[in-house]
Short mmCIF file of C-alpha atoms in Angstrom, two decimals:
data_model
loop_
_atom_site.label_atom_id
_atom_site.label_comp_id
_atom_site.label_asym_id
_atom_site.label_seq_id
_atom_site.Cartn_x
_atom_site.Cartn_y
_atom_site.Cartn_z
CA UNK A 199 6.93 -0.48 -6.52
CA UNK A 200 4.02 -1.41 -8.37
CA UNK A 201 -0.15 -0.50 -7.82
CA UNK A 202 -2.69 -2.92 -9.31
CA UNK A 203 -5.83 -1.29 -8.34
CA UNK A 204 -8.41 -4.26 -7.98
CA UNK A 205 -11.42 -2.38 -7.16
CA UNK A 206 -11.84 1.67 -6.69
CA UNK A 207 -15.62 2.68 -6.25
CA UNK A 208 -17.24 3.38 -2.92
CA UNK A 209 -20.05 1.40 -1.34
CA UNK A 210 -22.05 -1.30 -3.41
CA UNK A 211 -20.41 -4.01 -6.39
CA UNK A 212 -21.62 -3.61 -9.59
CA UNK A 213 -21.77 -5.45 -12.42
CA UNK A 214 -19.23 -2.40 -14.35
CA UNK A 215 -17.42 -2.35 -11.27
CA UNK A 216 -15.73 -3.14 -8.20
CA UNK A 217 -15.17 -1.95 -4.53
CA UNK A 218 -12.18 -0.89 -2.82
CA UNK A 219 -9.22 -3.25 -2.71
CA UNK A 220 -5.45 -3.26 -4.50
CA UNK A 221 -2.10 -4.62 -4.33
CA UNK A 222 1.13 -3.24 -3.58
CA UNK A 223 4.27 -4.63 -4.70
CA UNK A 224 6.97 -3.94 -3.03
CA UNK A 225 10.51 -5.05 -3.54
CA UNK A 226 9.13 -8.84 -4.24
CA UNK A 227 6.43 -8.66 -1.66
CA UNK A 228 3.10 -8.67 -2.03
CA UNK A 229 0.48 -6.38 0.18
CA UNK A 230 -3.26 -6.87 -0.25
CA UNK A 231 -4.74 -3.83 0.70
CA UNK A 232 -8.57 -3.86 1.83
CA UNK A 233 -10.69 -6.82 0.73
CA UNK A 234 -14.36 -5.95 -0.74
CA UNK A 235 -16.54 -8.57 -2.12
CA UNK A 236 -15.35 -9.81 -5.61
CA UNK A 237 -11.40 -9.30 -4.84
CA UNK A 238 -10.12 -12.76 -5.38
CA UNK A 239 -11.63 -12.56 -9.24
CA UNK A 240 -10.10 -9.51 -9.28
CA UNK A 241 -7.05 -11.25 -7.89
CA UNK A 242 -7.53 -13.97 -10.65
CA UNK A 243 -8.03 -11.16 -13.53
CA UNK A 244 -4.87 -9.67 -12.77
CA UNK A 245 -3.00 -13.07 -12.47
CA UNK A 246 -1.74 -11.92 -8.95
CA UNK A 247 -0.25 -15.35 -7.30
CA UNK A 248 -2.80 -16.05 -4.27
CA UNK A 249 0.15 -17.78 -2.64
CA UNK A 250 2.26 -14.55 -2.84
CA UNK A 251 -0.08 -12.49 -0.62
CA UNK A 252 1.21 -13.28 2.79
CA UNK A 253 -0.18 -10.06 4.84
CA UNK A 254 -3.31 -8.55 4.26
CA UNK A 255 -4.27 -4.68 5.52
CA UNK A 256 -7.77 -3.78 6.20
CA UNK A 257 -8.45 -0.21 6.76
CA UNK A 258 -11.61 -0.34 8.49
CA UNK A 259 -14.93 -2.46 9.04
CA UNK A 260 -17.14 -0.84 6.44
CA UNK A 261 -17.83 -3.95 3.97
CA UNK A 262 -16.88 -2.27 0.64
CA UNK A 263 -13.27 -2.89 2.07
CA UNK A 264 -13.37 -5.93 3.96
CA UNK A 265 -16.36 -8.17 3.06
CA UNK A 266 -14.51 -10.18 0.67
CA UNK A 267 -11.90 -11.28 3.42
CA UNK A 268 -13.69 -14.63 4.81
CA UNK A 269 -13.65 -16.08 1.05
CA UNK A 270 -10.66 -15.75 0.72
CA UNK A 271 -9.06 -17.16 3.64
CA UNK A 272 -11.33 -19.82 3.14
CA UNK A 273 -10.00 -19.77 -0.74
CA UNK A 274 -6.57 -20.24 0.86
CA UNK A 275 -7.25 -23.59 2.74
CA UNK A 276 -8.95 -24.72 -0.70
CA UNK A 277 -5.47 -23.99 -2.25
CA UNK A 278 -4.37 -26.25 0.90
CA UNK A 279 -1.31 -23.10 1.61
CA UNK A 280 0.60 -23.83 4.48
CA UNK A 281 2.18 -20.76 4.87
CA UNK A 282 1.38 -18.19 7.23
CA UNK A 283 -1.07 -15.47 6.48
CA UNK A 284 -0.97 -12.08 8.53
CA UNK A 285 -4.05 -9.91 8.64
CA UNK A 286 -4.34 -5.99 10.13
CA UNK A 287 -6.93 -4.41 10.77
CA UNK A 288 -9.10 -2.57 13.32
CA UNK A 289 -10.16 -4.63 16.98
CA UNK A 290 -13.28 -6.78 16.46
CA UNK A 291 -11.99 -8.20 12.86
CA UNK A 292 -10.29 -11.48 14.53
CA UNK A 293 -14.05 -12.02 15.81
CA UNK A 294 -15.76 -11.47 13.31
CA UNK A 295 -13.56 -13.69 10.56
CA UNK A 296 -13.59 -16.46 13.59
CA UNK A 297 -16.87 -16.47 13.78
CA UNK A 298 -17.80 -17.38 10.20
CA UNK A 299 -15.08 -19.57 10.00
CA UNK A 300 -16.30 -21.50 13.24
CA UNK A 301 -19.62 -21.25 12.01
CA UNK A 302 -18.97 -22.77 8.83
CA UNK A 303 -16.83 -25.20 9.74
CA UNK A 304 -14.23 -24.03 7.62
CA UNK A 305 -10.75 -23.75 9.72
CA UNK A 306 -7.61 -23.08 8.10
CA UNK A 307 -4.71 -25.44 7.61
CA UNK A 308 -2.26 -22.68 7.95
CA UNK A 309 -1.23 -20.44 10.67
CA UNK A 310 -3.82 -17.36 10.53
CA UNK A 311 -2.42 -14.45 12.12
CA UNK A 312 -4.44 -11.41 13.39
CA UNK A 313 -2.67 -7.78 14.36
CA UNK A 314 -6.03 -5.98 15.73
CA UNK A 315 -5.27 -2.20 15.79
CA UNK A 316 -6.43 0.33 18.04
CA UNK A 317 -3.76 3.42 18.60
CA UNK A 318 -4.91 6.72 17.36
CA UNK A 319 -1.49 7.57 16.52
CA UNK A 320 0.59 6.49 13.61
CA UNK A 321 3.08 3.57 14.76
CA UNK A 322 4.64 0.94 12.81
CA UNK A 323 2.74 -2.95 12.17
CA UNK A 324 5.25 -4.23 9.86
CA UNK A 325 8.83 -4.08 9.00
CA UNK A 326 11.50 -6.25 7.69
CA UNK A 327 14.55 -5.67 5.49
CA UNK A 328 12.80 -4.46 2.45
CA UNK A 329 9.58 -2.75 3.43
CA UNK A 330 8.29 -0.93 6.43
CA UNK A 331 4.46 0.08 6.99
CA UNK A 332 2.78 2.67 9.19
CA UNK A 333 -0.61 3.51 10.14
CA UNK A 334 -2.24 6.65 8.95
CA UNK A 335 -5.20 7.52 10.99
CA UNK A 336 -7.72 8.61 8.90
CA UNK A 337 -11.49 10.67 10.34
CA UNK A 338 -14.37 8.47 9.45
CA UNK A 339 -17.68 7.34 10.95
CA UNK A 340 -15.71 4.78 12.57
CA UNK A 341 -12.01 3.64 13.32
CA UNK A 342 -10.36 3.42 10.14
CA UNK A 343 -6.54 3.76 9.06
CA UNK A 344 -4.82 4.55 6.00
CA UNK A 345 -1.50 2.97 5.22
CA UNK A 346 2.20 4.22 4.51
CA UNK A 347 4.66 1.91 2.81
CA UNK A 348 8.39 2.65 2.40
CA UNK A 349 11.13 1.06 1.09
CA UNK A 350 14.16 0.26 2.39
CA UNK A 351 17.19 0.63 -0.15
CA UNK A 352 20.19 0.22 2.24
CA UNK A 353 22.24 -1.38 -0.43
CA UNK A 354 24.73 0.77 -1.99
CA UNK A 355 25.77 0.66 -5.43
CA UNK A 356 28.84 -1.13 -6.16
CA UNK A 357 31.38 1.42 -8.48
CA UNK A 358 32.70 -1.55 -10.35
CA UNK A 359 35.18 0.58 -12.14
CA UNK A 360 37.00 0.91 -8.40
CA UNK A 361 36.24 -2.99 -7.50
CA UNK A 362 38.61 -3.67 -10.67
CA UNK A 363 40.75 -1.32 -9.88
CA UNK A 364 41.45 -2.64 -6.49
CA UNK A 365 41.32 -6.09 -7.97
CA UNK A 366 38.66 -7.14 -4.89
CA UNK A 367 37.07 -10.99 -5.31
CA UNK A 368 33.15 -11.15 -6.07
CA UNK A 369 32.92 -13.18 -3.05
CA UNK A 370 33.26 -9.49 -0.83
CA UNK A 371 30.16 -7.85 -2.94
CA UNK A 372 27.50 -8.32 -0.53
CA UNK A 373 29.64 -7.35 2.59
CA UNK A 374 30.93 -3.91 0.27
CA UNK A 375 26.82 -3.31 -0.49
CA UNK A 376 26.04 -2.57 2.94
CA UNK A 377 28.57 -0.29 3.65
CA UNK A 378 32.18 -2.18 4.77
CA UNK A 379 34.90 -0.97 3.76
CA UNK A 380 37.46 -3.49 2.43
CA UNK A 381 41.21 -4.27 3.41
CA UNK A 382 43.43 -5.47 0.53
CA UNK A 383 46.51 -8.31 1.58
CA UNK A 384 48.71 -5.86 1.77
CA UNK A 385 46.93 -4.26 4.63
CA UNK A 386 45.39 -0.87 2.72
CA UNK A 387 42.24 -0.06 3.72
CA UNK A 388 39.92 1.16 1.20
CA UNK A 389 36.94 2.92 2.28
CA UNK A 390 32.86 1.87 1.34
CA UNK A 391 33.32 5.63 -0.40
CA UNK A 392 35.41 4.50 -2.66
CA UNK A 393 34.12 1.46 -3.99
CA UNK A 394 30.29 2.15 -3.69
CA UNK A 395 27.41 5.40 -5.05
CA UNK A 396 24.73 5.89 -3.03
CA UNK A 397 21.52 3.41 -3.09
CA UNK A 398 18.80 4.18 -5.25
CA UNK A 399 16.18 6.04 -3.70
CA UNK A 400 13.44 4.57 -1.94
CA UNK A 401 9.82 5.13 -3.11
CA UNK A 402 7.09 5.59 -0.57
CA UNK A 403 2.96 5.01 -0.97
CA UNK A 404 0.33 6.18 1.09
CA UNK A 405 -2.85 4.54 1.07
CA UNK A 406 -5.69 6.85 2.36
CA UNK A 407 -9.15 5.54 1.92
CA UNK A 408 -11.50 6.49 3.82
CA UNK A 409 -11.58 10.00 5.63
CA UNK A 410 -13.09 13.11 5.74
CA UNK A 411 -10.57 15.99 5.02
CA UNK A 412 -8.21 16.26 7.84
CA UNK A 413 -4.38 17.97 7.39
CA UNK A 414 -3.26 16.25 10.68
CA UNK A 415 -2.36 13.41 7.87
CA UNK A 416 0.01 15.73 6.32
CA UNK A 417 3.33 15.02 8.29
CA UNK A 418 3.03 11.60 8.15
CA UNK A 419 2.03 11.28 4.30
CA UNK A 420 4.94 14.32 3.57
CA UNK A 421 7.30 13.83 0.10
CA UNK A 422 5.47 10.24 -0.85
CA UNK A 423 5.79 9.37 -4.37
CA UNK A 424 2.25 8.60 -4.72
CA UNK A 425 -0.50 8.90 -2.71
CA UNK A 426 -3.95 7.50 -3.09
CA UNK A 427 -6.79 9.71 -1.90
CA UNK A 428 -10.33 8.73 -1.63
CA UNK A 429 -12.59 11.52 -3.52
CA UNK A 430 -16.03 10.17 -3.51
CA UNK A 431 -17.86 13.66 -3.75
CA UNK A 432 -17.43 16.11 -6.62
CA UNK A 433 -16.93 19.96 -4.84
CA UNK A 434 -20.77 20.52 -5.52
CA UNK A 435 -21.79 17.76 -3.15
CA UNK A 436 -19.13 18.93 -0.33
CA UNK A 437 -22.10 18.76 1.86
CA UNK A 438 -22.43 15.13 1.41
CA UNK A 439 -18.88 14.45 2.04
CA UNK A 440 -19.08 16.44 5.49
CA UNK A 441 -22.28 14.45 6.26
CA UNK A 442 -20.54 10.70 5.38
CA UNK A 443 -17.54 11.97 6.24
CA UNK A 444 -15.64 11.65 2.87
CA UNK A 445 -13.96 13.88 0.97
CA UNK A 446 -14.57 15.75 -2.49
CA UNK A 447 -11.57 15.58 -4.97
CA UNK A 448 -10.68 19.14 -4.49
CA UNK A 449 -10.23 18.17 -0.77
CA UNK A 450 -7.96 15.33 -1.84
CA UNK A 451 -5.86 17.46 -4.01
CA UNK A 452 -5.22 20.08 -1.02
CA UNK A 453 -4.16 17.63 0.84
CA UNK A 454 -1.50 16.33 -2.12
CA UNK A 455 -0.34 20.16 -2.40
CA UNK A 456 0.20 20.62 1.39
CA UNK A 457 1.66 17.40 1.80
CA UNK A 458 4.13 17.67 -1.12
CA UNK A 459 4.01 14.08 -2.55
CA UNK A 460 4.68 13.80 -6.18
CA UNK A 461 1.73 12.53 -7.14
CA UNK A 462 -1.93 11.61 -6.48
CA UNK A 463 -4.07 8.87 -7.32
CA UNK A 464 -7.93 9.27 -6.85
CA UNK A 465 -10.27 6.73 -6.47
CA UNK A 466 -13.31 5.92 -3.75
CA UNK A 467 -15.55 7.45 -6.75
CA UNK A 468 -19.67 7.05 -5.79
CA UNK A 469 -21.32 5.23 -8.23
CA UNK A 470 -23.67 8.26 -8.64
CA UNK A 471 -21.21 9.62 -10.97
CA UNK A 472 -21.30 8.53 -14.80
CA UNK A 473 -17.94 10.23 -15.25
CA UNK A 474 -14.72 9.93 -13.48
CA UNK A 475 -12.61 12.30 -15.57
CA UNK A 476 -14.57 15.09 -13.58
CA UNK A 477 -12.66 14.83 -10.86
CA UNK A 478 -9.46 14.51 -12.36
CA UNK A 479 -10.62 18.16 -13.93
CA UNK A 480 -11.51 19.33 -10.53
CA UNK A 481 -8.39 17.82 -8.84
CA UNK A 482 -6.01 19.12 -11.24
CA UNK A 483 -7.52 23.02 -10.45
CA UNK A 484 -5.37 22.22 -7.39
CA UNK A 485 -2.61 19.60 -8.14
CA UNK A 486 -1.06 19.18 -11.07
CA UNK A 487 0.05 15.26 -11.06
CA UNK A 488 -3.32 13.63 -10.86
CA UNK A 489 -3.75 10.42 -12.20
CA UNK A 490 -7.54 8.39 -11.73
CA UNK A 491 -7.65 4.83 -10.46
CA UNK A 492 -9.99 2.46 -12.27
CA UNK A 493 -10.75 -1.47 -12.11
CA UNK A 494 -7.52 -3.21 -13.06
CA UNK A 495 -5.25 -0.14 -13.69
CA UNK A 496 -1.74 -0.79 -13.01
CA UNK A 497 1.12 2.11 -11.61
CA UNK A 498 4.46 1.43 -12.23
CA UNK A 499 6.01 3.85 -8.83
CA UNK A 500 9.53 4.28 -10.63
#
């Protein structure tokens, strides 16, 4: 897995700056995740492929995390893609994206896609044989959802020491990876046990932007590898974050302890503040593995 964070400050761009979106890599996939104004120079900045981005989550319909969307589906057709594009995101966003586009006159020449969300419960939007992704309903002013993505490592590893052993053709690799057991001409059957280690492990993310602090997150976010965590209040302003309902970085870090992931990522920051290593400071009074996102940073989840 790997994190580009395109944008990681809370409410309006600035010239220093950028609003929420990133991109998740996983297994060869590509996942934009929320879509504020000025993500597709982001996009260029970090030499992400435009054509590579096939599904696009939006977490809610504040527009520091969506407002960029419409340019770049429109940025698309200029690129004349003909492959599909999937977009998810709270009910009301295929209207609203429709409506500019109609208004415009700008349709697509691909196959636009909308999942509109609505459950209040954590279910799964996408899956396929590398990647699955959940909701994670998150408490805001309005409907908003966070977003878990796991891997799936199903493949085993082959013990090649046993595959020469047995003398077993290349051309029964794939079918040994995922799990069959093998039976030689002279009719012994050697078992997937043998010949294969366990896969890798698979490495989870949890995207959690934005939400007051609420533990009913925690069994859903439990034992990720990283999770990102909007803190857009220092703990001296906690009366701020109850009133926008946000959370302070302490808050954030709680949540990362009760939750048990392995790490946390901050961002969300309000521009008020001059300083982000504060609330790394104030995070790590909590958490110990506490890293700070910033405008073009890049995680490598291994």
């Amino acid at each position: 897995m790997k994190l580009t964070i395109l944008g990681c400050y809370a409410a309006t761009p600035r010239t220093i700056s950028n609003p929420t979106s990133q991109v998740l890599e996983v297994k060869n996939r590509l996942f934009l995740i929320d879509c504020a104004e000025g993500t597709q120079v982001q996009l260029r900045k970090s030499k992400v492929k435009f054509s590579k981005i096939n599904h696009i989550f939006i977490s809610h319909l504040h527009g520091d995390h969506f407002y960029g969307l419409v340019g770049l589906i429109s940025t698309f057709m200029l690129l004349n893609r003909e492959s599909d594009l999937h977009v998810y995101g709270p009910k009301g966003i295929k209207e609203i994206i429709l409506l500019q586009l109609r208004a415009s006159s700008s349709f697509t020449g691909y196959n636009l896609y909308f999942h509109e969300l609505e459950s209040k419960i954590s279910e799964t939007i996408f899956e396929d044989d590398r990647v699955v992704v959940k909701t994670i309903p998150l408490n805001h002013r309005i409907y908003t959802n966070g977003f878990l993505f796991q891997e799936k490592n199903i493949e085993r590893k082959l013990n090649i020491e046993k595959i020469e052993e047995h003398q077993i053709d290349k051309l029964y690799f794939n079918k040994i990876k995922y799990g069959s057991d093998i039976t030689l001409e002279n009719g012994k059957v050697i078992p997937n046990s043998e010949l294969t280690f366990d896969p890798i492990p698979s490495k989870s993310y949890a995207y959690c932007s934005d939400t007051m602090y609420d533990e009913s997150i925690i069994p859903i976010i439990q034992n990720a590898d990283y999770l990102y965590h909007e803190s857009t209040f220092l703990e001296n302003e906690a009366h701020l974050a109850e009133k926008t309902m946000h959370s302070t970085a302490k808050q954030a870090a709680t949540i990362a302890q009760k939750a048990k992931v392995k790490n946390l990522i901050l961002g969300h920051f309000s521009t008020r503040y001059s300083n982000t290593e504060f609330f790394q400071h104030e995070a790590k009074t909590i958490f110990e593995n506490v890293f700070l996102a910033e405008d073009g940073k890049e995680f490598e989840m291994d």
